[in-house]
Amino acid sequence: MDRRTVLKGLAGAGGLALTGFAAPAIAQGAAARTLRFVPQANLANFDPIWGTQYVVRNAAAMVWDTLYGIDDQFVPQRQMVESEEVSSDGLTWTFKLRPGLKFHDGTPVLAKDVVASLTRWSARDPMGLMLKAIQNELTAVDDKTFKWVLKQPYPKMLFALGKGNAPCAFIMPERIAQTDPFKQMTEYVGSGPFKFAKGEWVPGAKAVFEKFTDYVPREEKPVWLAGGKKVLVDRVEWVIMPDPATAAAALQNGEVDWWENPITDLVPVLKSNKNIGVDIGDPLGNVGSFRMNHLHAPFNNVKARQAILMALSQEDYMRALVGDDNALWKPLPGFFTPDTPLYTEAGGDILKGKRDFAGAKKLLEEAGYKGEPITCVVAQDQPITKAFGDVTADLLKKLGMNVDFVATDWGTVGARRAQKTPPAQGGWHMFHTWHAGADCINPAAYTALRANGDKAWFGWPTSEPVETEITNWFAAKSLDEEKAVAARINKAAIDDVVFAPTGFFLGYTAWRKTVSGVTKGPIPLFWGVSKTA
Amino acid sequence: MLAYALRRVLSTLPVMAIVALFVFSLLYIAPGDPAVIIAGDQASPADVERIRANLGLDQPFLVQFGSWVWRLLHFDLGTSIFTSLPVSALIAQRIEPTLSLMMVTLCLTIIVAVPLGVVAAWKAGTWIDRVIMAFAVFGFSVPVFVVGYILAYVFALKFDWLPVQGYTPLAQGFWPWLQNLILPSVALGCVYIALIARITRAAMLEVLQQDYIRTARAKGLGQGGILFIHALKNAAVPIVTVVGIGIALLIGGAVVTESVFAIPGLGRLTIDAILRRDYPVIQGIVLLFSFVYVLVNLLIDITYTLVDPRIRY
């Protein structure tokens, strides 16, 4: 019997049976001001600079505040900062902190804390590293003012300080921020709207966040990571649920209040329950990715990579992942997140229309492919990569390729994809992954799009046109200029097949209707969320 | 007996050392690198190397093993790579739920399975025997997670009698503790009830054919006395053996059950650690489980002498 079928059937039956049933005693007894949340994954560590998993970033955003925060227009808004000033040559940035900022241990947030935090962050973050490379000095002028002096202008400064991509520029007390960025810190004191209850932390099972009563929210309306982060509950308990059917059942009978990412199979059950609200969680969704290794034959030849694009059906990938729910996916003839300012389809024709297998086979032949085994490493423990891997195996077979399908776990894929050796010696030809749409709105955090050879992401693509245009984007001073550059990046990245996009997909979030204030955003936003009994 | 027990406990030390070396070697050669997982997708190879160096993973095998053994000799199981918490603290956090689950399951199993096996043997060949054995086959055949989902649907979702997930420590009250354990224990217990019921039946059938049982019957002893005083005691050795093995097997079963019912026990900790290649945690848990296994075997041996005075060490 298939586990997923059983799970779906029983959860479905549970959903139907529950209609009309009141919440159980166990739920009624719970404090109304405690919000119980099922996160996307286990919170195994809690240093947002040392570890960059999304779940760590999401928890960290509750505990640590940032100097700026991006809003739903991707514009960085002031958050901990009261004002900023940039010199006319664009080299000296002077920032002033807003009054009333306090850390959870009661100490005030000072400029020296900011300097230490930014120093640690800039050792690990791609934008931070760029800033570090052109930094003259980063110093505290007085308790409330700090100054960043650069050797050359950096127009994306505020975006770097406010972006939501991990690692975010979170501000920590100096003593904590002085931890080696490659070592994990063990103290979790921030100045954000929630305090982390370390004593109640059971890694792998539960993490508790308490309202920080001394937090002074901004006056502006909250939008994503910007604006007034007003906390309306006393506690948020993260309950880790390894089994989706259990999470669905727990949500249905009121043992939890909010499930970040219900699996597609269970969404119809949740939608049929009148006590549960379901909607798209993160409107920026995800970009599916099929990466080929540019170092080894046949994919060291652009024709072989283009052959894949010519035959690849994004719909096949997306259907394998989300089934018949058309609200959950879009074709993506490009690399940038749909419905965001830089989205473009320039040069994306090869991914559109009827798939051309004959043309693809011809290109493969021209690339010199003669039936050698193609090592396709697939993480079977990740539903997304499992679905993608199955579709790719079928695609390659249709193209007459000899597939060596290596079914393994994500931990192994993570280590193996870093191997540059030939596939026969422990390396690889291809693997699948996906990127949060929030990381793909522009080149700032889009590591996967980089094509700077040895320094590039796994697959190590080399494309001078892509790299030149990415540099141009960082220097762009207006949105129109950025859009023009993005179109050129997109075309160049498709021409050289930096990687193959397998489509754009979204996910749902689900909550009990006793909870209000759940909004769409790139991360689960807990400010403005309240709960009745 | 005390000397024997002491000897047995001491003899576990080399066994555990061999297990530890084996586990350590296995993890060392297994694919997967915690530093890569920690570093995340943005990291450069240099970043990964720095993390590896900080974690001591760049050291030669013998150095890593030596340092682990040294710490072990000081009763230090090391520190989790991912949480930076002591492994002993992580195990301590998780041991109560797993022990509770195992204990309740074991009690339930013995209470249900032994009488079922006795009755099946007593009524061998009748419809009662067939029904009990059919139940045993069912219990053996259906995966734990399927039973778990059915139980959760019926008793948590439909009737709203019991919670579907989680664990409440015993310190917070007996009933809150027990109500979280009933469904997982029944789900996990099905397999063991089936196993022990079958073994009990087989052992009882053999004993019931012995001359002394016939003599007891001839003397006019009641059926209950024959079954539970004379027969069961003499059939106890294989039953005790299977119960003991069952305890060891429960550790494996708990992994699935803890996931299905979201119980924060050692099973889930093990799975999380394996997926992340959190070596110190895996090593600590394997050592613990090895010790439990050896200890259970010792207890079985001691129990033999209690149920069968002919056995001496």
Coordinates of N, CA and C in Angstrom, one line a residue, chain A residues 3 10 13-14 18 21 24 26 42 44-45 50-52 124 126 180 182-184 201-205 240-243 245-246 249-250 255 381 409 411-412 414-415 417 447 457, chain B residues 31-33 36-42 47 50-51 54 81-85 90 93-94 145-146 149-150 153 156-158 160 163-165 259-260 262 264 268 272 275-277:
Chain A
R3 N 2.0 4.8 1.0 CA 1.9 5.6 2.2 C 1.1 6.9 1.9
L10 N -7.1 8.9 4.4 CA -7.6 9.0 5.7 C -7.7 10.5 6.2
A13 N -10.9 11.6 4.7 CA -12.1 11.1 5.5 C -12.2 11.9 6.8
G14 N -11.1 12.2 7.4 CA -11.1 13.0 8.6 C -11.7 14.3 8.4
L18 N -15.1 15.6 10.1 CA -15.0 16.7 11.1 C -16.0 17.8 10.9
F21 N -18.2 19.2 13.6 CA -17.8 18.9 14.9 C -17.1 20.1 15.6
P24 N -12.0 20.2 19.9 CA -12.0 19.3 21.0 C -11.6 20.1 22.3
I26 N -9.2 19.6 24.2 CA -7.8 20.0 24.4 C -7.5 21.3 23.8
N42 N 12.2 21.7 10.6 CA 12.7 21.7 12.0 C 13.7 22.9 12.2
A44 N 16.6 23.5 13.8 CA 17.7 22.7 14.4 C 18.8 23.6 15.0
N45 N 19.0 24.8 14.4 CA 19.9 25.7 15.0 C 19.3 27.1 14.9
W50 N 25.4 31.9 10.7 CA 26.1 30.7 10.5 C 25.3 29.7 9.6
G51 N 24.0 29.6 9.8 CA 23.2 28.7 9.0 C 22.2 29.5 8.2
T52 N 22.0 29.2 7.0 CA 21.1 30.1 6.1 C 19.8 29.4 5.7
R124 N 29.6 36.7 5.4 CA 28.9 35.5 4.9 C 27.9 35.8 3.8
P126 N 26.5 37.3 0.3 CA 27.0 37.8 -1.0 C 27.1 39.3 -1.2
D180 N 32.8 34.4 15.8 CA 33.3 34.0 14.4 C 32.1 33.7 13.5
F182 N 31.8 31.8 11.2 CA 31.8 30.4 10.8 C 31.6 29.5 12.0
K183 N 31.4 30.1 13.2 CA 31.0 29.3 14.4 C 29.6 29.7 14.8
Q184 N 28.9 28.8 15.4 CA 27.6 29.0 15.8 C 27.5 29.8 17.1
W201 N 13.1 25.4 24.5 CA 13.5 24.9 23.1 C 13.8 23.4 23.2
V202 N 13.1 22.6 22.4 CA 13.4 21.2 22.1 C 13.7 21.1 20.7
P203 N 15.0 21.2 20.3 CA 15.3 21.1 18.9 C 14.7 19.9 18.2
G204 N 14.0 20.1 17.1 CA 13.3 19.0 16.4 C 11.9 18.8 16.8
A205 N 11.5 19.6 17.9 CA 10.1 19.4 18.4 C 9.4 20.7 18.7
I240 N 7.0 21.3 15.7 CA 7.5 20.7 14.5 C 6.7 19.4 14.2
M241 N 6.2 19.3 13.0 CA 5.4 18.1 12.7 C 6.1 17.4 11.5
P242 N 6.7 16.3 11.7 CA 7.4 15.6 10.5 C 6.4 15.0 9.6
D243 N 5.2 14.7 10.0 CA 4.3 14.0 9.2 C 3.1 14.9 8.7
A245 N 0.2 14.4 7.4 CA -1.1 13.9 7.7 C -1.4 14.3 9.2
T246 N -0.4 14.2 10.0 CA -0.6 14.5 11.4 C -0.8 16.0 11.6
A249 N -4.3 16.7 10.5 CA -5.3 16.3 11.6 C -5.2 17.3 12.8
A250 N -4.0 17.7 13.1 CA -3.9 18.6 14.3 C -4.5 19.9 14.0
E255 N -5.5 21.4 17.5 CA -4.3 21.3 18.3 C -3.2 22.3 17.9
D381 N 14.2 12.1 -0.7 CA 13.5 12.5 0.6 C 12.9 13.9 0.5
D409 N 19.5 10.7 -0.7 CA 18.9 11.6 0.2 C 19.5 13.0 0.0
G411 N 21.0 15.0 2.0 CA 22.3 15.2 2.6 C 23.4 14.8 1.6
T412 N 23.1 13.7 1.0 CA 24.1 13.2 0.0 C 24.2 14.0 -1.2
G414 N 23.6 17.1 -1.3 CA 24.3 18.4 -0.9 C 25.8 18.2 -0.9
A415 N 26.3 17.0 -0.5 CA 27.8 16.8 -0.6 C 28.2 16.5 -2.0
R417 N 27.0 17.2 -5.0 CA 26.9 18.3 -6.0 C 28.1 19.2 -5.8
T447 N 22.2 33.7 -6.3 CA 23.5 33.0 -6.5 C 23.4 32.0 -7.6
W457 N 27.7 28.9 -8.7 CA 27.0 27.8 -7.9 C 27.3 26.5 -8.6
Chain B
P31 N 28.5 8.9 2.5 CA 28.4 10.2 1.8 C 27.6 11.2 2.6
G32 N 27.9 12.5 2.3 CA 27.2 13.5 3.0 C 28.1 14.2 3.9
D33 N 28.0 15.6 4.0 CA 28.9 16.4 4.8 C 28.1 17.4 5.5
V36 N 28.6 21.1 4.6 CA 27.9 21.6 3.4 C 26.5 21.9 3.7
I37 N 25.8 21.1 4.5 CA 24.5 21.4 4.9 C 24.4 22.7 5.7
I38 N 25.3 22.8 6.6 CA 25.3 24.0 7.5 C 25.6 25.3 6.7
A39 N 26.5 25.2 5.8 CA 27.0 26.4 5.0 C 25.9 26.9 4.1
G40 N 25.0 26.0 3.7 CA 23.9 26.5 2.8 C 24.3 26.7 1.4
D41 N 23.3 27.1 0.6 CA 23.6 27.2 -0.8 C 24.4 28.4 -1.2
Q42 N 24.5 29.4 -0.4 CA 25.3 30.6 -0.8 C 26.8 30.4 -0.6
D47 N 34.3 28.7 2.4 CA 33.4 28.8 3.6 C 33.1 27.4 4.2
R50 N 36.1 26.2 6.1 CA 36.2 26.9 7.4 C 35.3 26.3 8.5
I51 N 34.1 26.0 8.0 CA 33.1 25.4 8.9 C 33.6 24.0 9.3
N54 N 36.3 24.3 11.8 CA 35.7 24.7 13.1 C 35.1 23.5 13.8
I81 N 26.5 19.0 16.2 CA 27.0 19.9 15.2 C 26.0 21.0 14.9
F82 N 24.7 20.6 14.9 CA 23.7 21.6 14.4 C 23.1 22.5 15.5
T83 N 23.0 21.9 16.7 CA 22.3 22.7 17.7 C 23.3 23.3 18.7
S84 N 24.5 22.9 18.6 CA 25.6 23.3 19.6 C 25.2 22.9 21.0
L85 N 24.3 22.0 21.2 CA 23.9 21.6 22.5 C 24.6 20.3 22.8
L90 N 20.6 16.6 24.7 CA 19.5 16.3 23.7 C 18.9 15.0 24.0
Q93 N 16.6 15.2 26.9 CA 15.3 15.9 26.6 C 14.4 14.9 25.9
R94 N 14.9 13.9 25.2 CA 14.1 13.0 24.4 C 13.8 11.7 25.0
F145 N 2.2 2.8 10.5 CA 1.7 4.1 10.2 C 0.2 4.1 9.7
V146 N -0.1 2.9 9.1 CA -1.5 2.8 8.7 C -2.4 2.7 9.9
Y149 N -2.7 6.1 11.5 CA -3.7 7.0 10.8 C -5.1 6.6 11.1
I150 N -5.4 5.3 11.1 CA -6.8 4.8 11.4 C -7.2 5.2 12.8
Y153 N -7.7 8.9 13.1 CA -9.0 9.3 12.4 C -10.2 9.0 13.4
A156 N -9.3 10.5 17.4 CA -8.9 11.9 17.6 C -9.8 12.8 16.7
L157 N -10.0 12.5 15.5 CA -10.8 13.3 14.6 C -12.3 13.1 14.7
K158 N -12.7 11.8 14.7 CA -14.1 11.5 14.6 C -14.8 11.7 16.0
D160 N -13.1 12.6 18.9 CA -12.6 13.7 19.7 C -12.2 13.3 21.1
P163 N -5.9 13.3 21.9 CA -5.2 14.2 21.0 C -4.5 13.4 19.9
V164 N -4.2 14.0 18.8 CA -3.6 13.4 17.6 C -2.1 13.4 17.7
Q165 N -1.5 14.3 18.4 CA -0.1 14.4 18.4 C 0.4 15.0 19.7
S259 N 7.1 9.8 14.6 CA 6.9 10.7 13.5 C 5.4 10.9 13.3
V260 N 4.7 9.8 13.2 CA 3.3 9.8 12.9 C 2.5 10.7 14.0
A262 N 3.9 12.8 16.1 CA 4.7 14.0 16.5 C 5.2 13.9 18.0
P264 N 8.1 14.0 20.6 CA 9.6 14.4 20.5 C 10.5 13.4 21.2
R268 N 12.8 10.2 16.6 CA 12.8 11.4 15.7 C 14.2 12.1 15.8
D272 N 16.4 12.8 12.4 CA 16.9 14.2 12.1 C 18.4 14.2 12.1
L275 N 19.7 12.5 8.9 CA 19.5 13.3 7.7 C 20.4 14.5 7.6
R276 N 20.8 15.0 8.7 CA 21.8 16.1 8.8 C 23.2 15.7 8.9
R277 N 23.5 14.4 9.1 CA 24.8 13.9 9.3 C 25.4 14.5 10.6

